[in-house]
Short mmCIF file of C-alpha atoms in Angstrom, two decimals:
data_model
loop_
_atom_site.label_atom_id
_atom_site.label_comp_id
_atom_site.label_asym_id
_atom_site.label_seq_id
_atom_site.Cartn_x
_atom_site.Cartn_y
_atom_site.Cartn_z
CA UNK A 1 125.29 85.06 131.38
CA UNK A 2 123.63 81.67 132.29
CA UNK A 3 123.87 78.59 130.01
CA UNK A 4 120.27 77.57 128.09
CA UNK A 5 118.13 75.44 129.68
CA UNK A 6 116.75 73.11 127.86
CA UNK A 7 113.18 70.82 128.89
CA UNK A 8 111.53 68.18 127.37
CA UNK A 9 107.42 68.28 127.97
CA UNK A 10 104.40 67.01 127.25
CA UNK A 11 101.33 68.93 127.26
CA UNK A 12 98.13 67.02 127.10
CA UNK A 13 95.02 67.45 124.47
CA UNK A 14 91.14 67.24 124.69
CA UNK A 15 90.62 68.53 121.06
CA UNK A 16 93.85 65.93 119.99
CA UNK A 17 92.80 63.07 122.47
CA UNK A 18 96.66 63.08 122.77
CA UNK A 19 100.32 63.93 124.53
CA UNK A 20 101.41 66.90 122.60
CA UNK A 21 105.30 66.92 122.34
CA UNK A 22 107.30 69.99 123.19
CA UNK A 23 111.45 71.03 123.69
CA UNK A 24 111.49 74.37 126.05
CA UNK A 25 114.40 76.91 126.02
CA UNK A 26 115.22 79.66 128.91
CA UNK A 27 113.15 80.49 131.35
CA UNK A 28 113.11 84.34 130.83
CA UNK A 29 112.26 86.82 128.50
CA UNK A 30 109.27 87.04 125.40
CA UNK A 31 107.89 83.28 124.66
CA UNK A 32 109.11 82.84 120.72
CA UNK A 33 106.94 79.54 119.62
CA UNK A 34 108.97 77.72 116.90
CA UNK A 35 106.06 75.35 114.96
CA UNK A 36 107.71 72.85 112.29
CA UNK A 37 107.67 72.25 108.63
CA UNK A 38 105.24 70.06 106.81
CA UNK A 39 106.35 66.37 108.42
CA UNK A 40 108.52 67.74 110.75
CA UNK A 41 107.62 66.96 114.98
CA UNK A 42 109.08 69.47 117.99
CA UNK A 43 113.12 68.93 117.49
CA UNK A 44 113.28 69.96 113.76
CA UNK A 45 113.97 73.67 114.60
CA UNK A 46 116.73 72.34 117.13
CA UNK A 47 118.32 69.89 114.86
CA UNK A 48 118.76 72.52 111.60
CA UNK A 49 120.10 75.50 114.07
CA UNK A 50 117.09 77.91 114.01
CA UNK A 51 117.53 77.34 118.47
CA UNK A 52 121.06 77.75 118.06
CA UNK A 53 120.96 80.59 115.92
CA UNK A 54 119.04 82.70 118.96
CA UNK A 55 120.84 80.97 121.59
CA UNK A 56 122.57 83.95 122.86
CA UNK A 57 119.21 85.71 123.23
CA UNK A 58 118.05 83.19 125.28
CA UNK A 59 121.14 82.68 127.46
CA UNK A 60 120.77 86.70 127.89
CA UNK A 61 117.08 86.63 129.08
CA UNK A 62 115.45 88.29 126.09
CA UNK A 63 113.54 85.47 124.93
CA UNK A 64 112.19 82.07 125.63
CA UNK A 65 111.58 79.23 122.94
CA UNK A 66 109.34 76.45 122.58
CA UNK A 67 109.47 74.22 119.76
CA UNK A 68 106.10 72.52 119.34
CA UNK A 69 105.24 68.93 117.45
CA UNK A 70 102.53 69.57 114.84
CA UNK A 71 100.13 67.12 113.49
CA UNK A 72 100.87 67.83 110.06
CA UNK A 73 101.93 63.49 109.37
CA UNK A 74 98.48 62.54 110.56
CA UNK A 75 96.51 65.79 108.43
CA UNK A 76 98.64 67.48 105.41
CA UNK A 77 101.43 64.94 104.96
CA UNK A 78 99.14 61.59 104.77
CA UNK A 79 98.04 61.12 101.12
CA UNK A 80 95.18 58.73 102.01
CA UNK A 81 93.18 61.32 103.27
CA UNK A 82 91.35 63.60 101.17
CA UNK A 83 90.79 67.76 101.65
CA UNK A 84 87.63 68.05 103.99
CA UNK A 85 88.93 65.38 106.57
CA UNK A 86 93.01 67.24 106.63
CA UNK A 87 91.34 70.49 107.15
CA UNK A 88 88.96 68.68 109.79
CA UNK A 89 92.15 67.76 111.18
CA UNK A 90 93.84 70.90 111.29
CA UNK A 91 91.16 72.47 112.87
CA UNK A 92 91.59 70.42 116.04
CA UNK A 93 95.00 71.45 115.54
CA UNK A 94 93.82 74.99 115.27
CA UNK A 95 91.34 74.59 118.82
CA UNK A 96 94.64 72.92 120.75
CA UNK A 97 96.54 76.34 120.17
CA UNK A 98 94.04 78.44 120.70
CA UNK A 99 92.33 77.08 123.88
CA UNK A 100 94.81 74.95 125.15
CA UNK A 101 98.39 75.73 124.07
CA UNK A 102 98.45 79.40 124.21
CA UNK A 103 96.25 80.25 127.13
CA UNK A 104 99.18 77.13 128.80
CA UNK A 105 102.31 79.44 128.19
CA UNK A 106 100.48 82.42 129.02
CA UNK A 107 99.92 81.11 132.48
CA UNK A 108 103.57 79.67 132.81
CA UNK A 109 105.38 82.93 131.22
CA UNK A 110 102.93 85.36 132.98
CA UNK A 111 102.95 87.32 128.96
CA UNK A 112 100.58 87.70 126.52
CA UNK A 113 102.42 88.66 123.84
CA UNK A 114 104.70 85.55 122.20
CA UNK A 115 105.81 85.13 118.99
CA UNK A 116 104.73 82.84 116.58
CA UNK A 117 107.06 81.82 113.70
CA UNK A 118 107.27 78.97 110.89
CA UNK A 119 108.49 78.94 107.87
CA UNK A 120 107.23 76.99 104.52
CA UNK A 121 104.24 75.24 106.01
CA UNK A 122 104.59 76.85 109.00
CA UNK A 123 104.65 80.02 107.32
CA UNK A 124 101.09 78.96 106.52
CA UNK A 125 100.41 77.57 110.01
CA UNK A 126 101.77 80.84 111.78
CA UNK A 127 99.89 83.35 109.67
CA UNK A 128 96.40 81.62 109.63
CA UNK A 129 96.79 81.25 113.43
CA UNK A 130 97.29 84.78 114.17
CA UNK A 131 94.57 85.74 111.58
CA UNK A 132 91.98 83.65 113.04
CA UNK A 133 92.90 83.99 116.70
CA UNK A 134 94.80 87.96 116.77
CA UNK A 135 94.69 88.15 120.80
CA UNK A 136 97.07 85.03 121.29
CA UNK A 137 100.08 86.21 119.81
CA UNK A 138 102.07 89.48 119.40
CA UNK A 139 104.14 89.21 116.92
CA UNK A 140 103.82 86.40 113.64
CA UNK A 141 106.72 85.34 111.28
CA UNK A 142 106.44 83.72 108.53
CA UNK A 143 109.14 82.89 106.19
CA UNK A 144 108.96 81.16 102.71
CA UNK A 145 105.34 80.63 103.06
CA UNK A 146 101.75 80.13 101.35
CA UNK A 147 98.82 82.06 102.15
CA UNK A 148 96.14 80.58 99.90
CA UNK A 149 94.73 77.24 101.20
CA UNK A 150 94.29 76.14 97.71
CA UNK A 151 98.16 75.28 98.06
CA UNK A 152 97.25 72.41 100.45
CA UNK A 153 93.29 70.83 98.80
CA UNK A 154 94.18 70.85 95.20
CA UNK A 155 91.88 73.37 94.58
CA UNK A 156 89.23 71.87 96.67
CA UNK A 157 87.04 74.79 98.36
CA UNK A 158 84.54 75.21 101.11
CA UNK A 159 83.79 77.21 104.19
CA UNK A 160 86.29 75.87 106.50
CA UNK A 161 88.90 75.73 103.42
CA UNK A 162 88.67 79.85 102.60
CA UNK A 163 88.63 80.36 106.87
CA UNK A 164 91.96 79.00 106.84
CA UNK A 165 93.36 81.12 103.34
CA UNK A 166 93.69 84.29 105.13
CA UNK A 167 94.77 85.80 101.66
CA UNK A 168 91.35 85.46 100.90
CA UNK A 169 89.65 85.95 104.59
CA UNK A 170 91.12 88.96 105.36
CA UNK A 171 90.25 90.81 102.33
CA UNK A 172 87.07 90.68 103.47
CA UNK A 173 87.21 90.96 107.09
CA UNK A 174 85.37 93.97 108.55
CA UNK A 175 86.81 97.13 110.24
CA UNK A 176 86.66 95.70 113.83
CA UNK A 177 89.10 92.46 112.90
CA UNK A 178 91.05 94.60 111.02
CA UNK A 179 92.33 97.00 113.78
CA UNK A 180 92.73 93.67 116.02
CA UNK A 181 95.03 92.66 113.58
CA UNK A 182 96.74 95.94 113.56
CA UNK A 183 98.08 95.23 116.67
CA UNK A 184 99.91 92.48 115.56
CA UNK A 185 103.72 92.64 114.35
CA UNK A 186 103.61 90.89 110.81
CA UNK A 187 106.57 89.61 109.14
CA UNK A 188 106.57 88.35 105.56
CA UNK A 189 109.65 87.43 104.14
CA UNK A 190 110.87 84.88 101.11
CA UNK A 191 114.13 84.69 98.97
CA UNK A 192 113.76 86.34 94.93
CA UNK A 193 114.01 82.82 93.73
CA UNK A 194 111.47 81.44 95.80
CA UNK A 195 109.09 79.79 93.88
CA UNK A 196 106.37 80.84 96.68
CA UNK A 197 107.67 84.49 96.21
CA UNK A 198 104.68 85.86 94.50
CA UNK A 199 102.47 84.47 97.77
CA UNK A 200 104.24 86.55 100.21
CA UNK A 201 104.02 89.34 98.06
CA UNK A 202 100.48 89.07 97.28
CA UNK A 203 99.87 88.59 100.78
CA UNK A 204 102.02 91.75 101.84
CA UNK A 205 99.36 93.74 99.18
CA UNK A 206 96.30 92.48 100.86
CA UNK A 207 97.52 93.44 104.26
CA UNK A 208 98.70 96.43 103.08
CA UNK A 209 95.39 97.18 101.43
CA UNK A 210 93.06 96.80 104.31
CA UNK A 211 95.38 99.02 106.27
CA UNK A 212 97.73 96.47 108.37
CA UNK A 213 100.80 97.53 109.15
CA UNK A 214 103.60 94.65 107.38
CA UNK A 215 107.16 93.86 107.50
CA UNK A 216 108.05 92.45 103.67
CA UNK A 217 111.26 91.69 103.14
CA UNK A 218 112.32 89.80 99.74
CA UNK A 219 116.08 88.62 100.11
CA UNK A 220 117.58 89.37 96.17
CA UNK A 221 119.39 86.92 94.32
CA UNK A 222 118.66 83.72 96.69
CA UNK A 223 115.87 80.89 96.56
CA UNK A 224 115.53 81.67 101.00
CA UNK A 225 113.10 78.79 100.83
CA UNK A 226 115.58 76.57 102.94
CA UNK A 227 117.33 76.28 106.65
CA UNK A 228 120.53 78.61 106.23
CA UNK A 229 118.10 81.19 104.88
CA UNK A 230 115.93 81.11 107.97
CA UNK A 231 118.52 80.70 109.76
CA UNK A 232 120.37 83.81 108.74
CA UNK A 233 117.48 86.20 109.10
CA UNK A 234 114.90 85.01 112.20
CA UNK A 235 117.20 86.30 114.72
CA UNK A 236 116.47 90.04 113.65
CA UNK A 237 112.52 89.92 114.01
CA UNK A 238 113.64 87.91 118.30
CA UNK A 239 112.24 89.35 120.46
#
């Protein structure tokens, strides 16, 4: 068994105008993306264990990680900007994974089939993704998360606001999207005590409903809204 490797990156962005940070893991194996928590940047994941905690998968060829900065300090986490210009925001955010990160690690892993996990935010950030854009990733998990945009505007609503609350998107999505996003592996998973509980489990339902297959799992007893939590469980859904 080798020891990790571990790379530092940048990858540049048209839709960002920026350098977009990145820490890769292994060179082998099924790409797992890590994305960060609301303010977090591209070492969070590393820092609270979440790399550590698959380390032996990577060492052992099964999977490759990349944790990835966000954007979230300049769009969800900076109070002087209101709804329409953070989800303006995020949507470049949304165009850089779509037609610039992903198509990137396809190319360098020679797979088209990573998967995409966050938790809390990221939970968010993961499952829109993978709603919106099915044919990038393989597999999405999302633990401890929100899937009703209404979490993030204060109740503020437009077009671009319900096309990234795929709670309410995909209840309406017709039967071609659907069986796209039947091919995806979804997992959905929160602690009891959660106080975002009742979003992955009203999220599960409208899954469920329109026929897509979906891992739930709801840890009893715990809050699982926190790093040990995450921790504890993402190595079961790698690769």
């Amino acid at each position: 068994m080798r020891l990790m490797i571990r790379q530092e990156g940048r990858l540049p962005s048209h839709h960002l105008g920026k350098e977009m940070e990145y820490i890769w893991f292994g060179d082998r194996g099924r790409l797992l993306v890590m994305l960060p928590t609301s303010a977090g940047r591209q070492n969070e994941n590393e820092d609270f264990g979440l790399v550590g905690a698959v380390e032996s998968k990577i060492e052992a060829g099964e999977i490759q990680v990349i944790c990835l900065d966000s954007i979230n300090r300049e769009s969800w986490a900076d109070d002087d900007l209101d709804a329409p210009e953070k989800l303006r925001r995020h949507e470049l955010y949304d165009r850089f994974l779509h037609e610039e990160f992903f198509p990137w690690t396809a190319h360098k892993t020679g797979r088209d089939d990573p998967i995409l996990y966050g938790a809390s935010l990221g939970g968010w950030q993961a499952a829109t993704f993978a709603a919106r854009h099915p044919e990038s990733v393989g597999r999405v998990i999302a633990f401890s998360g929100f899937f009703d945009a209404r979490q993030l505007t204060d109740d503020y609503w437009s077009e671009q606001a319900y096309f990234f609350s795929p709670a309410d998107f995909i209840s309406n999505m017709d039967s071609d999207w659907i069986e796209r996003l039947s091919r995806i592996g979804w997992v959905i998973a929160t602690g009891e005590q959660d106080m975002l509980v009742e979003q992955t489990r009203n999220f599960a339902r409208v899954l469920r409903k329109k026929g897509i297959p979906v891992h739930e799992e709801v840890w009893p007893g715990v809050f699982g809204h926190d790093w040990p939590f995450w921790k504890e469980h993402l190595p079961r859904f790698a690769p």
